[in-house]
Amino acid sequence: MTTNVLPAERALGVHRVLAPAGVLPQAAERLDADPAVGPDEVRIAIQRLNLDAASFRQLSEACGGDGPAVRSAVLDIVRNRGKVQNPVTGSGGMLLGVVDAVGEESPLGLAVGQRVATLVSLTLTPLRITDGLAGWDGRSEQVPAEGTAILFARSIAAVLPGDLPDPVALAVLDVCGAPAATARVVRRSGARSVTVLGAAGKSGCLSLAAARAAGATELTGLVRDDREAAALTAAGLADRVVVADATDPLAVAAAVGTPAEVTVVCVDAPGAEHGAVLATAEGGTVVFFSMATSFAQAALGAEGMAADVTMLIGNGYTPGHAALALDLYRSTPGVRALLDPRVRA
Amino acid sequence: MTTNVLPAERALGVHRVLAPAGVLPQAAERLDADPAVGPDEVRIAIQRLNLDAASFRQLSEACGGDGPAVRSAVLDIVRNRGKVQNPVTGSGGMLLGVVDAVGEESPLGLAVGQRVATLVSLTLTPLRITDGLAGWDGRSEQVPAEGTAILFARSIAAVLPGDLPDPVALAVLDVCGAPAATARVVRRSGARSVTVLGAAGKSGCLSLAAARAAGATELTGLVRDDREAAALTAAGLADRVVVADATDPLAVAAAVGTPAEVTVVCVDAPGAEHGAVLATAEGGTVVFFSMATSFAQAALGAEGMAADVTMLIGNGYTPGHAALALDLYRSTPGVRALLDPRVRA
């Protein structure tokens, strides 16, 4: 274990990095997953791993769909790296478990016995498996597992609410950064008009609800087809529902009409940058939440169109994001109507 | 020529798109470069093309360094596409010329006879070459040329100042988005402490000067080595100069020390995202100006470190950006000291 790290570096878990020296845990080849907790750490008794979809697909294809082979591959990764990080895709996932040890200096506010979901990636979480993943057939992203994981002082974990089924809570927590950031932008800017691209999805419908709660009064939801339009209209989250291909800039601009002060991009496909810029008023703000966003397309597109818009890289972390998203789910029938069918109970 | 386009689409040049139908000029395969100007257009008599460095390198390598072959390749591109857009790199460049026709409804405020540089990319500018590039040996990005280019209502062109040599003006205009955005962020947030990563470069030194002019009082410039540190220190643009590899997050955090309210990333290399996030105070802002920025690295990095920072995609366009940058150059001896040696006069 690396010694003599600064307190700020310890908070990020640098003391758990075995190789290469001097990098952050996410960039590390190998972490120390020793279950003994440091004074600022928390240990979780793992119940379930949710593998990142891209990672599971890659492993499954590489193993020709052979479940036991996929299981062996994941066990090898955890044994070699001390964390769940697919070496090909670079991605990890999240986990569910029970807090079973809390260092006396941990600032996370967790208590032994609480059920939690980690909101930081498994790619930076020291992790050990003790049951050989015996309860998993290797054919699903949902991995029942026993073992331990370590949280650092600057990790994030959400206590699972007692009133919601796990799959619902996880689906909401998975995208909780989007509504929190949307609410903050609307509140700070005083914007009244907000357009959400990809409005019928998980992050999209929560962002509409968050914008409304933050004071926006002219909400437009853009969706891809009539089926989604009917669902979003029935959910009542938007004042106006329009249909267009989000990757066709002129179609987006025509569908949206008068540009909004804030545009939130929740489209899970590349190529939505220019449409989002065109759909936003001069002096307005675009919040990009899609991981398919291209930095260069956004930057060059706005310049090429002489568009005076502020463009934000959606930060998955905003203080209070988990509680806000869960509250929006509980209090908004339209969010439940759109989200529940997407959750495999 | 496409007909029946909406006024907003005309302003973006959609009426000049020949193929494929319904896309923006930058995405078009082929533009109509007819020199007859529409009522909202401006025609430029070209004097010089500045090819994008990546594009010129690709063409030069593909032609084995054969100058006449490179020239033919550029002529072919312009003949086939009606614009300068390298089909391999996708990039273009900018141009210098003289305004020689202004449509009566053009909002750009240009007058016949003014010397201008275009600040929108050549990748979306209809362009015709009439001299066969006879004055160019194909061995430099600087291409003397005769012909015509068309600006749309939403294009951007800067009148070249009479008091500065062309190469200096072009070097300043090339990066003028960075100081303008930095000034705006500092002014709006009331930030006093600002750190610039890559502070000795063109956009970096102008951003330091812009931050100072906007009211920042604690300026830190991070540079890569002692040579740059000496130059930046001598220029007097920063209150503190530190040396670190901007792609090593922990090294950046250690060098910067107390995080700043605003961090501006002008490092022209991939991997500066996590260091920038770590170097920024909670509640602060990171402005990414490097085109090497990875959206995913920034988004996942901030989330993984539970960093409550606002991250901006540097927009190359802010109203008044050209004039601001030229004024900073004129009024700041330290900027001139760093920038002049970089300009081939």
XYZ file of C-alpha atoms in Angstrom:
690
model
C 0.000 0.000 0.000
C 1.290 3.449 -0.865
C 2.279 5.391 2.197
C 2.793 9.067 2.876
C -0.068 10.325 0.771
C -1.552 13.730 1.534
C -4.979 13.856 3.268
C -6.606 15.181 0.081
C -5.116 12.275 -1.872
C -6.195 9.763 0.789
C -9.749 11.045 0.448
C -9.602 10.032 -3.215
C -8.202 6.593 -2.380
C -4.663 7.122 -3.642
C -3.348 5.083 -0.672
C -5.129 2.030 -2.145
C -3.329 2.249 -5.502
C -0.793 -0.578 -5.961
C 0.232 0.119 -9.562
C 1.198 2.285 -11.232
C 2.307 4.588 -8.439
C 0.949 8.100 -8.228
C -2.267 7.755 -10.219
C -5.878 8.057 -9.129
C -7.764 4.809 -8.386
C -9.763 4.994 -11.619
C -6.579 5.115 -13.700
C -4.894 2.399 -11.641
C -4.044 -1.004 -13.012
C -4.381 -2.579 -9.591
C -5.933 -1.591 -6.259
C -5.419 -2.963 -2.758
C -8.791 -4.479 -1.795
C -7.777 -5.422 1.755
C -11.032 -5.483 3.774
C -9.387 -3.856 6.808
C -10.802 -0.303 6.868
C -8.721 2.822 7.390
C -9.966 5.558 9.728
C -11.653 7.487 6.880
C -13.002 4.460 4.983
C -16.243 2.477 4.901
C -16.596 -1.235 4.126
C -19.618 -2.614 2.309
C -20.716 -6.257 2.419
C -21.618 -6.760 -1.225
C -25.033 -8.168 -2.192
C -25.159 -7.451 -5.898
C -23.006 -5.975 -8.657
C -24.635 -4.201 -11.583
C -22.168 -4.483 -14.443
C -22.014 -1.618 -16.892
C -24.009 -2.612 -19.996
C -21.140 -2.001 -22.409
C -18.769 -4.066 -20.248
C -21.161 -7.000 -19.940
C -21.819 -7.013 -23.681
C -18.097 -7.068 -24.481
C -17.397 -9.896 -22.036
C -20.350 -11.884 -23.263
C -19.319 -11.527 -26.909
C -15.695 -12.330 -26.156
C -16.832 -15.545 -24.431
C -19.284 -16.477 -27.195
C -22.188 -16.170 -24.772
C -20.780 -18.942 -22.541
C -22.071 -18.002 -19.072
C -19.490 -19.861 -16.967
C -16.721 -18.350 -19.115
C -18.114 -14.859 -18.529
C -18.185 -15.595 -14.792
C -14.554 -16.703 -14.867
C -13.613 -13.571 -16.794
C -15.170 -11.290 -14.171
C -13.505 -13.233 -11.350
C -10.161 -12.895 -13.144
C -10.629 -9.147 -13.490
C -11.402 -8.717 -9.796
C -8.507 -10.999 -8.765
C -5.996 -9.210 -11.020
C -7.139 -5.611 -10.584
C -8.727 -5.455 -7.125
C -11.724 -3.759 -8.778
C -14.365 -4.353 -11.447
C -12.975 -2.560 -14.480
C -13.233 -4.221 -17.866
C -9.796 -3.768 -19.477
C -11.354 -3.458 -22.949
C -14.221 -1.055 -22.329
C -12.656 0.642 -19.318
C -16.057 0.655 -17.625
C -17.334 -0.861 -14.401
C -20.803 -0.514 -12.921
C -22.237 -0.016 -9.438
C -23.022 -2.192 -6.424
C -25.626 -2.846 -3.755
C -24.728 -3.931 -0.278
C -24.873 -3.405 3.457
C -22.545 -1.148 5.433
C -20.539 -3.407 7.734
C -17.708 -1.221 9.007
C -17.319 2.556 9.318
C -13.987 4.192 10.111
C -14.255 6.722 12.915
C -13.201 9.627 10.664
C -15.399 8.776 7.676
C -17.323 11.871 6.535
C -19.925 9.913 4.539
C -22.483 9.769 7.352
C -23.149 6.045 6.939
C -24.001 3.610 9.755
C -23.453 -0.137 10.049
C -26.472 -2.057 8.804
C -27.690 0.479 6.246
C -28.382 -0.837 2.745
C -26.627 1.346 0.181
C -25.911 1.714 -3.516
C -22.576 3.173 -4.576
C -22.870 6.159 -6.881
C -19.201 6.247 -7.821
C -18.048 3.828 -10.455
C -16.790 0.342 -9.664
C -13.757 1.309 -11.745
C -12.345 3.091 -8.680
C -13.753 0.893 -5.887
C -11.456 -1.648 -4.157
C -13.382 -4.901 -4.239
C -12.964 -8.532 -3.237
C -15.237 -11.491 -4.143
C -15.526 -14.383 -1.654
C -18.214 -16.648 -3.118
C -16.753 -17.288 -6.568
C -19.938 -15.666 -7.933
C -21.588 -19.062 -7.385
C -25.060 -17.528 -7.540
C -24.589 -16.002 -11.019
C -25.076 -17.759 -14.322
C -23.018 -15.228 -16.283
C -25.971 -14.327 -18.491
C -27.158 -11.033 -16.986
C -25.662 -7.709 -15.906
C -27.166 -8.313 -12.462
C -24.594 -10.277 -10.479
C -25.499 -11.692 -7.051
C -22.203 -11.629 -5.152
C -20.617 -11.905 -1.730
C -17.496 -10.052 -0.755
C -16.350 -6.612 0.351
C -15.915 -3.179 -1.181
C -14.218 -0.092 0.212
C -15.480 3.505 0.051
C -13.141 6.466 0.478
C -13.787 9.785 2.180
C -14.776 11.332 -1.170
C -16.857 8.394 -2.404
C -20.613 8.654 -2.801
C -23.163 6.117 -1.609
C -26.921 6.480 -1.333
C -28.904 4.782 1.393
C -31.586 2.715 -0.343
C -35.055 3.941 0.541
C -37.268 1.490 2.399
C -40.363 2.451 0.421
C -39.162 1.629 -3.116
C -38.210 -1.675 -4.738
C -34.455 -1.999 -5.346
C -34.712 -1.976 -9.158
C -36.715 1.252 -9.097
C -34.337 2.931 -6.671
C -31.349 1.853 -8.743
C -32.903 3.097 -11.991
C -33.542 6.488 -10.414
C -30.135 6.723 -8.716
C -28.409 5.735 -11.954
C -29.446 9.044 -13.587
C -29.823 11.283 -10.533
C -27.155 13.730 -11.705
C -29.332 15.015 -14.555
C -32.341 16.303 -12.604
C -30.086 17.846 -9.953
C -28.026 19.749 -12.521
C -31.123 20.800 -14.444
C -32.728 22.155 -11.288
C -29.599 24.084 -10.406
C -29.238 25.661 -13.858
C -32.901 26.675 -13.957
C -32.788 28.120 -10.458
C -29.538 30.030 -10.952
C -30.451 31.425 -14.354
C -34.086 32.121 -13.573
C -34.964 30.440 -16.867
C -38.644 29.923 -17.588
C -38.436 27.990 -20.860
C -36.699 24.600 -20.894
C -36.463 22.008 -23.672
C -35.408 18.435 -22.967
C -34.116 16.331 -25.869
C -34.804 12.653 -25.217
C -37.571 13.590 -22.804
C -39.260 10.210 -22.475
C -36.228 8.385 -21.097
C -35.171 7.978 -17.466
C -32.942 11.048 -17.195
C -35.202 13.016 -19.555
C -38.436 12.636 -17.620
C -36.714 13.321 -14.302
C -35.117 16.443 -15.816
C -38.511 17.742 -16.947
C -39.901 17.205 -13.452
C -36.853 18.893 -11.922
C -37.155 21.889 -14.239
C -40.802 22.308 -13.287
C -40.019 22.051 -9.590
C -37.272 24.652 -10.010
C -39.701 27.167 -11.454
C -39.689 26.653 -15.222
C -43.094 27.317 -16.770
C -42.662 26.524 -20.470
C -41.497 22.947 -20.805
C -40.950 21.288 -24.167
C -40.178 17.595 -24.473
C -38.635 16.354 -27.703
C -38.971 12.633 -28.395
C -38.117 10.361 -31.280
C -41.463 8.960 -32.360
C -45.229 9.021 -31.928
C -45.223 6.185 -29.422
C -42.924 8.111 -27.084
C -44.904 11.277 -27.779
C -48.120 9.595 -26.673
C -46.481 8.307 -23.499
C -44.929 11.667 -22.625
C -48.160 13.515 -23.365
C -50.088 11.137 -21.135
C -47.510 11.619 -18.379
C -48.232 15.351 -18.357
C -44.640 16.391 -17.617
C -44.273 18.805 -20.552
C -46.395 21.700 -21.744
C -45.602 20.735 -25.313
C -44.400 17.472 -26.856
C -42.664 17.493 -30.243
C -41.279 14.687 -32.392
C -37.960 14.881 -34.260
C -34.719 13.014 -34.852
C -32.429 14.623 -32.277
C -29.413 14.026 -34.511
C -30.879 16.171 -37.326
C -30.137 19.787 -36.321
C -32.569 21.459 -38.688
C -35.344 19.035 -37.782
C -34.765 19.750 -34.084
C -34.802 23.510 -34.654
C -38.009 23.295 -36.715
C -39.747 21.056 -34.176
C -38.791 23.174 -31.167
C -39.666 26.484 -32.814
C -38.893 29.375 -30.468
C -35.556 28.530 -28.819
C -35.624 27.874 -25.084
C -33.443 29.498 -22.440
C -32.197 26.094 -21.310
C -31.837 22.891 -23.337
C -31.054 19.595 -21.617
C -29.622 16.807 -23.783
C -30.580 13.332 -22.565
C -30.388 11.645 -25.971
C -28.368 8.456 -25.805
C -26.929 8.760 -29.329
C -24.122 10.728 -30.939
C -24.880 13.780 -33.059
C -27.315 15.746 -30.884
C -24.907 18.651 -30.284
C -25.807 20.961 -33.152
C -29.551 20.533 -32.790
C -29.257 21.377 -29.107
C -27.305 24.555 -29.891
C -29.810 25.641 -32.550
C -32.717 24.988 -30.174
C -31.258 27.291 -27.516
C -31.806 31.054 -27.297
C -28.903 33.505 -27.512
C -27.435 33.819 -24.039
C -29.003 30.521 -23.029
C -27.512 27.301 -21.677
C -27.172 23.770 -23.020
C -26.606 20.984 -20.482
C -25.158 17.876 -22.093
C -25.986 14.716 -20.154
C -25.529 12.160 -22.892
C -22.240 10.288 -22.601
C -22.344 10.153 -26.405
C -21.631 13.894 -26.530
C -18.594 14.959 -28.560
C -16.650 17.849 -27.044
C -15.349 18.909 -30.464
C -18.755 18.752 -32.148
C -20.246 20.943 -29.442
C -17.396 23.466 -29.398
C -16.978 23.778 -33.151
C -20.694 23.678 -33.814
C -21.484 26.596 -31.545
C -18.597 28.601 -33.000
C -19.593 27.765 -36.582
C -23.126 28.980 -35.946
C -21.969 32.075 -34.031
C -24.173 30.875 -31.192
C -23.697 32.688 -27.907
C -24.689 29.797 -25.665
C -23.140 28.443 -22.470
C -22.479 24.713 -22.789
C -22.149 22.549 -19.680
C -20.608 19.120 -19.363
C -23.178 17.297 -17.240
C -21.515 16.498 -13.923
C -22.967 13.311 -12.444
C -22.437 14.734 -8.971
C -24.355 17.584 -7.401
C -24.815 17.662 -3.631
C -28.209 16.218 -2.742
C -28.724 14.645 -6.145
C -29.875 11.229 -4.908
C -32.501 12.553 -2.512
C -33.807 15.016 -5.090
C -34.260 12.349 -7.755
C -35.961 9.907 -5.380
C -38.305 12.666 -4.176
C -39.198 13.583 -7.755
C -39.998 9.947 -8.453
C -42.207 9.689 -5.371
C -44.018 12.987 -5.897
C -44.540 12.931 -9.670
C -47.040 10.422 -11.097
C -45.873 11.224 -14.639
C -42.295 10.212 -13.822
C -43.507 6.933 -12.353
C -45.676 6.295 -15.398
C -42.688 6.646 -17.729
C -40.048 5.050 -15.560
C -41.784 2.008 -14.097
C -42.234 0.166 -17.413
C -38.474 0.528 -18.002
C -37.604 -1.249 -14.762
C -37.495 -5.009 -14.691
C -38.986 -5.692 -11.283
C -29.581 25.595 -54.872
C -32.031 24.565 -52.200
C -35.083 26.764 -52.179
C -37.774 27.426 -49.598
C -35.482 27.440 -46.594
C -36.607 29.313 -43.490
C -34.913 32.657 -42.698
C -33.165 31.109 -39.688
C -31.822 28.339 -41.902
C -30.745 30.836 -44.588
C -28.740 32.686 -41.946
C -26.781 29.469 -41.389
C -26.221 28.970 -45.127
C -28.556 26.028 -45.621
C -29.610 27.492 -49.012
C -26.018 26.906 -50.216
C -26.051 23.182 -49.440
C -26.119 21.073 -52.619
C -25.777 17.612 -51.065
C -27.003 15.959 -49.024
C -30.241 17.919 -48.677
C -31.287 19.255 -45.301
C -27.951 19.363 -43.487
C -25.952 22.314 -42.193
C -23.077 23.577 -44.389
C -20.409 22.050 -42.141
C -21.941 18.590 -42.530
C -22.496 19.015 -46.277
C -20.672 17.010 -48.894
C -20.957 19.836 -51.395
C -21.730 23.562 -51.244
C -22.778 25.993 -53.954
C -19.885 28.483 -54.223
C -21.552 30.745 -56.798
C -19.983 34.209 -56.314
C -23.338 35.971 -56.830
C -24.313 37.216 -53.347
C -27.775 36.847 -51.865
C -29.346 39.787 -50.005
C -28.025 38.596 -46.610
C -24.593 37.436 -47.810
C -21.122 38.950 -48.076
C -18.485 38.067 -50.688
C -14.788 38.091 -49.851
C -12.033 38.379 -52.443
C -9.568 35.830 -51.042
C -5.937 36.770 -50.425
C -4.730 33.894 -48.316
C -5.950 30.585 -46.918
C -4.566 29.293 -43.631
C -5.010 25.546 -43.765
C -5.704 23.767 -40.509
C -2.443 22.219 -39.300
C -3.873 18.699 -39.020
C -5.318 18.909 -42.529
C -2.087 20.157 -44.099
C -0.075 17.447 -42.362
C -2.406 14.719 -43.614
C -2.341 16.008 -47.192
C 1.410 16.418 -47.141
C 1.952 12.890 -45.820
C -0.533 11.392 -48.272
C 1.365 13.070 -51.125
C 4.780 12.078 -49.805
C 5.735 15.715 -49.337
C 5.344 16.436 -53.063
C 4.314 20.126 -53.136
C 2.604 20.190 -56.534
C 0.656 17.059 -55.577
C -0.522 18.725 -52.362
C -1.605 21.746 -54.392
C -3.577 19.521 -56.759
C -5.193 17.783 -53.821
C -6.404 21.077 -52.337
C -7.699 22.237 -55.719
C -9.566 18.948 -56.112
C -11.169 19.357 -52.692
C -12.363 22.864 -53.487
C -13.620 21.848 -56.947
C -15.486 18.803 -55.612
C -16.852 20.205 -52.376
C -17.211 23.948 -52.941
C -15.302 24.463 -49.677
C -11.962 23.657 -48.020
C -12.706 20.599 -45.922
C -10.224 17.768 -45.851
C -12.300 14.591 -46.266
C -9.911 12.639 -44.010
C -9.432 15.032 -41.088
C -12.746 16.830 -41.514
C -10.994 20.109 -40.785
C -10.558 23.303 -42.772
C -8.843 26.483 -41.646
C -9.503 30.199 -42.013
C -8.979 32.864 -44.663
C -7.827 36.420 -45.173
C -9.298 38.671 -47.822
C -11.035 41.884 -48.799
C -14.775 42.460 -48.668
C -15.904 42.972 -52.262
C -19.688 42.706 -52.119
C -22.202 43.176 -49.303
C -25.860 42.183 -49.656
C -28.211 44.925 -48.546
C -29.659 42.816 -45.714
C -26.374 41.488 -44.340
C -26.229 41.987 -40.556
C -22.439 41.563 -40.309
C -21.674 45.294 -40.501
C -18.955 44.892 -43.113
C -18.128 47.386 -45.871
C -16.572 46.882 -49.297
C -12.802 47.325 -49.153
C -12.289 46.173 -45.554
C -9.620 43.543 -44.964
C -11.041 40.704 -42.891
C -10.241 37.305 -41.424
C -13.034 34.758 -41.168
C -13.535 33.369 -37.675
C -15.849 30.574 -38.750
C -14.266 27.480 -40.179
C -13.544 27.033 -43.878
C -15.428 23.747 -43.509
C -18.692 25.672 -43.806
C -17.609 28.493 -46.136
C -18.555 28.349 -49.858
C -15.321 28.980 -51.714
C -14.020 29.139 -55.276
C -10.370 29.329 -56.405
C -9.578 31.204 -59.642
C -5.773 31.233 -59.825
C -5.062 27.504 -59.604
C -3.090 28.358 -56.439
C -0.252 29.325 -58.762
C 1.481 31.316 -56.025
C 1.719 28.361 -53.598
C 4.401 25.722 -53.547
C 2.307 23.251 -51.521
C 4.851 23.181 -48.722
C 3.272 25.466 -46.118
C -0.088 25.906 -44.401
C -0.082 29.513 -45.627
C -1.670 29.489 -49.083
C -1.639 32.649 -51.231
C -4.834 32.358 -53.270
C -7.237 34.248 -55.501
C -10.929 33.534 -55.634
C -14.118 34.200 -53.713
C -15.707 33.085 -50.466
C -19.230 33.659 -49.157
C -20.248 34.654 -45.628
C -23.760 34.059 -44.335
C -25.823 36.197 -41.988
C -24.599 34.170 -38.989
C -20.957 33.965 -40.069
C -18.232 35.767 -38.164
C -15.470 37.874 -39.675
C -13.069 40.228 -37.945
C -11.810 43.395 -39.607
C -8.018 43.208 -39.529
C -6.523 45.994 -37.449
C -4.336 48.470 -39.302
C -1.806 48.659 -36.467
C -0.778 45.002 -36.242
C 1.046 42.733 -38.706
C -1.248 40.116 -40.267
C 0.484 37.124 -38.644
C 0.104 38.669 -35.186
C -3.533 39.545 -35.737
C -4.250 36.043 -37.028
C -2.493 34.401 -34.089
C -4.569 36.456 -31.650
C -7.843 35.979 -33.523
C -7.231 32.235 -33.752
C -7.651 31.875 -29.974
C -9.865 34.865 -29.193
C -12.669 32.718 -27.795
C -10.645 31.741 -24.732
C -9.986 35.172 -23.208
C -13.557 36.283 -23.914
C -15.056 33.251 -22.183
C -12.607 33.517 -19.287
C -13.486 37.178 -18.766
C -17.191 36.384 -18.811
C -16.916 33.537 -16.298
C -14.789 35.616 -13.923
C -17.118 38.595 -14.166
C -20.327 36.608 -13.736
C -19.037 34.488 -10.859
C -17.147 37.241 -9.111
C -14.207 34.836 -8.828
C -10.972 36.237 -7.452
C -8.698 33.201 -7.836
C -8.055 31.790 -11.322
C -5.659 29.069 -12.444
C -4.721 28.638 -16.095
C -3.309 25.272 -17.196
C -1.042 25.736 -20.209
C -0.529 29.373 -19.266
C 2.446 30.178 -21.487
C 0.689 29.407 -24.775
C -1.328 31.745 -26.969
C -4.747 31.104 -25.466
C -3.251 30.660 -21.987
C -1.490 34.001 -21.755
C -4.475 35.852 -23.203
C -6.744 34.099 -20.693
C -4.542 35.217 -17.799
C -4.670 38.789 -19.049
C -8.444 38.554 -19.514
C -8.931 37.184 -15.998
C -6.917 40.060 -14.548
C -8.862 42.629 -16.554
C -12.124 41.071 -15.365
C -11.166 41.522 -11.722
C -9.348 38.363 -10.663
C -6.628 39.070 -8.124
C -4.983 35.690 -7.472
C -3.707 34.337 -10.750
C -1.797 31.071 -11.011
C -0.193 29.953 -14.241
C 0.706 26.285 -14.607
C 3.302 25.442 -17.254
C 5.109 22.304 -18.328
C 8.762 23.126 -17.688
C 11.271 25.584 -16.289
C 11.821 27.284 -19.622
C 8.132 28.175 -19.898
C 8.082 29.090 -16.210
C 10.886 31.588 -16.728
C 9.134 33.131 -19.715
C 5.788 33.389 -17.912
C 7.405 34.808 -14.790
C 9.211 37.425 -16.843
C 5.952 38.316 -18.590
C 4.390 39.171 -15.233
C 0.922 37.924 -16.137
C 0.513 35.598 -13.146
C 0.923 36.146 -9.418
C 2.340 32.651 -9.123
C 3.916 30.325 -11.680
C 4.031 26.579 -11.029
C 5.451 23.694 -13.045
C 3.707 20.341 -13.497
C 2.641 17.822 -16.098
C -0.957 18.859 -16.743
C -1.892 15.264 -17.572
C -0.870 14.032 -14.090
C -3.836 14.885 -11.826
C -2.027 14.504 -8.505
C 0.947 16.500 -9.732
C -1.368 19.296 -10.846
C -3.197 19.309 -7.512
C 0.064 19.383 -5.572
C 1.540 22.163 -7.707
C -1.555 24.375 -7.568
C -2.097 23.889 -3.824
C -5.218 25.732 -2.694
C -7.840 25.137 -5.399
C -8.956 28.157 -7.408
C -12.514 29.309 -8.000
C -11.981 29.137 -11.756
C -9.634 26.884 -13.733
C -9.068 27.459 -17.455
C -7.661 24.547 -19.466
C -5.537 25.659 -22.418
C -3.341 22.551 -22.522
C -3.092 21.162 -26.032
C -2.865 17.509 -24.967
C -5.334 14.853 -23.856
C -5.626 13.905 -20.197
C -5.846 17.288 -18.462
C -9.445 16.802 -17.285
C -8.904 15.215 -13.865
C -6.110 17.564 -12.848
C -8.299 20.519 -13.744
C -11.153 19.174 -11.612
C -8.856 18.524 -8.639
C -7.369 22.020 -8.941
C -10.797 23.661 -8.686
C -12.580 24.596 -5.464
C -15.966 23.087 -4.548
C -18.620 25.177 -6.265
C -16.052 26.477 -8.741
C -15.884 26.372 -12.531
C -13.623 24.647 -15.042
C -13.515 26.078 -18.568
C -12.173 23.572 -21.079
C -10.612 25.238 -24.108
C -8.407 22.420 -25.300
C -9.861 20.598 -28.291
C -8.158 17.512 -26.856
C -10.707 17.472 -24.010
C -12.665 14.243 -23.576
C -16.290 14.766 -22.607
C -16.440 11.365 -20.905
C -13.198 11.857 -18.966
C -14.440 15.182 -17.629
C -17.923 13.934 -16.734
C -16.863 10.645 -15.163
C -13.847 12.173 -13.460
C -15.846 14.826 -11.654
C -18.446 12.267 -10.608
C -15.825 9.769 -9.449
C -14.181 12.408 -7.272
C -17.528 13.713 -5.972
C -16.410 17.119 -7.182
C -19.103 19.776 -7.192
C -17.698 21.835 -10.057
C -19.363 23.423 -13.061
C -17.634 22.339 -16.269
C -17.932 24.448 -19.419
C -17.271 23.432 -22.993
C -15.268 26.397 -24.281
C -17.387 28.080 -26.939
C -15.181 29.724 -29.557
C -17.772 32.459 -29.969
C -18.601 35.153 -27.477
C -19.849 38.525 -28.726
C -16.967 40.983 -28.886
C -14.333 38.280 -28.614
C -12.103 39.518 -31.439
C -11.917 43.099 -30.228
C -11.281 42.009 -26.641
C -8.385 39.755 -27.591
C -6.767 42.359 -29.856
C -7.104 44.987 -27.109
C -5.502 42.649 -24.556
C -2.613 42.089 -26.946
C -2.136 45.821 -27.473
C -2.437 46.783 -23.820
C -0.478 43.970 -22.158
C 3.297 43.881 -22.655
C 3.443 40.417 -21.067
C 1.094 38.996 -23.677
C 3.188 40.473 -26.464
C 6.355 39.090 -24.898
C 4.956 35.555 -24.908
C 3.043 35.670 -28.151
C 5.388 37.474 -30.529
C 8.081 34.773 -30.552
C 5.418 32.252 -31.549
C 4.448 34.207 -34.646
C 6.408 33.717 -37.823
C 6.510 37.277 -39.089
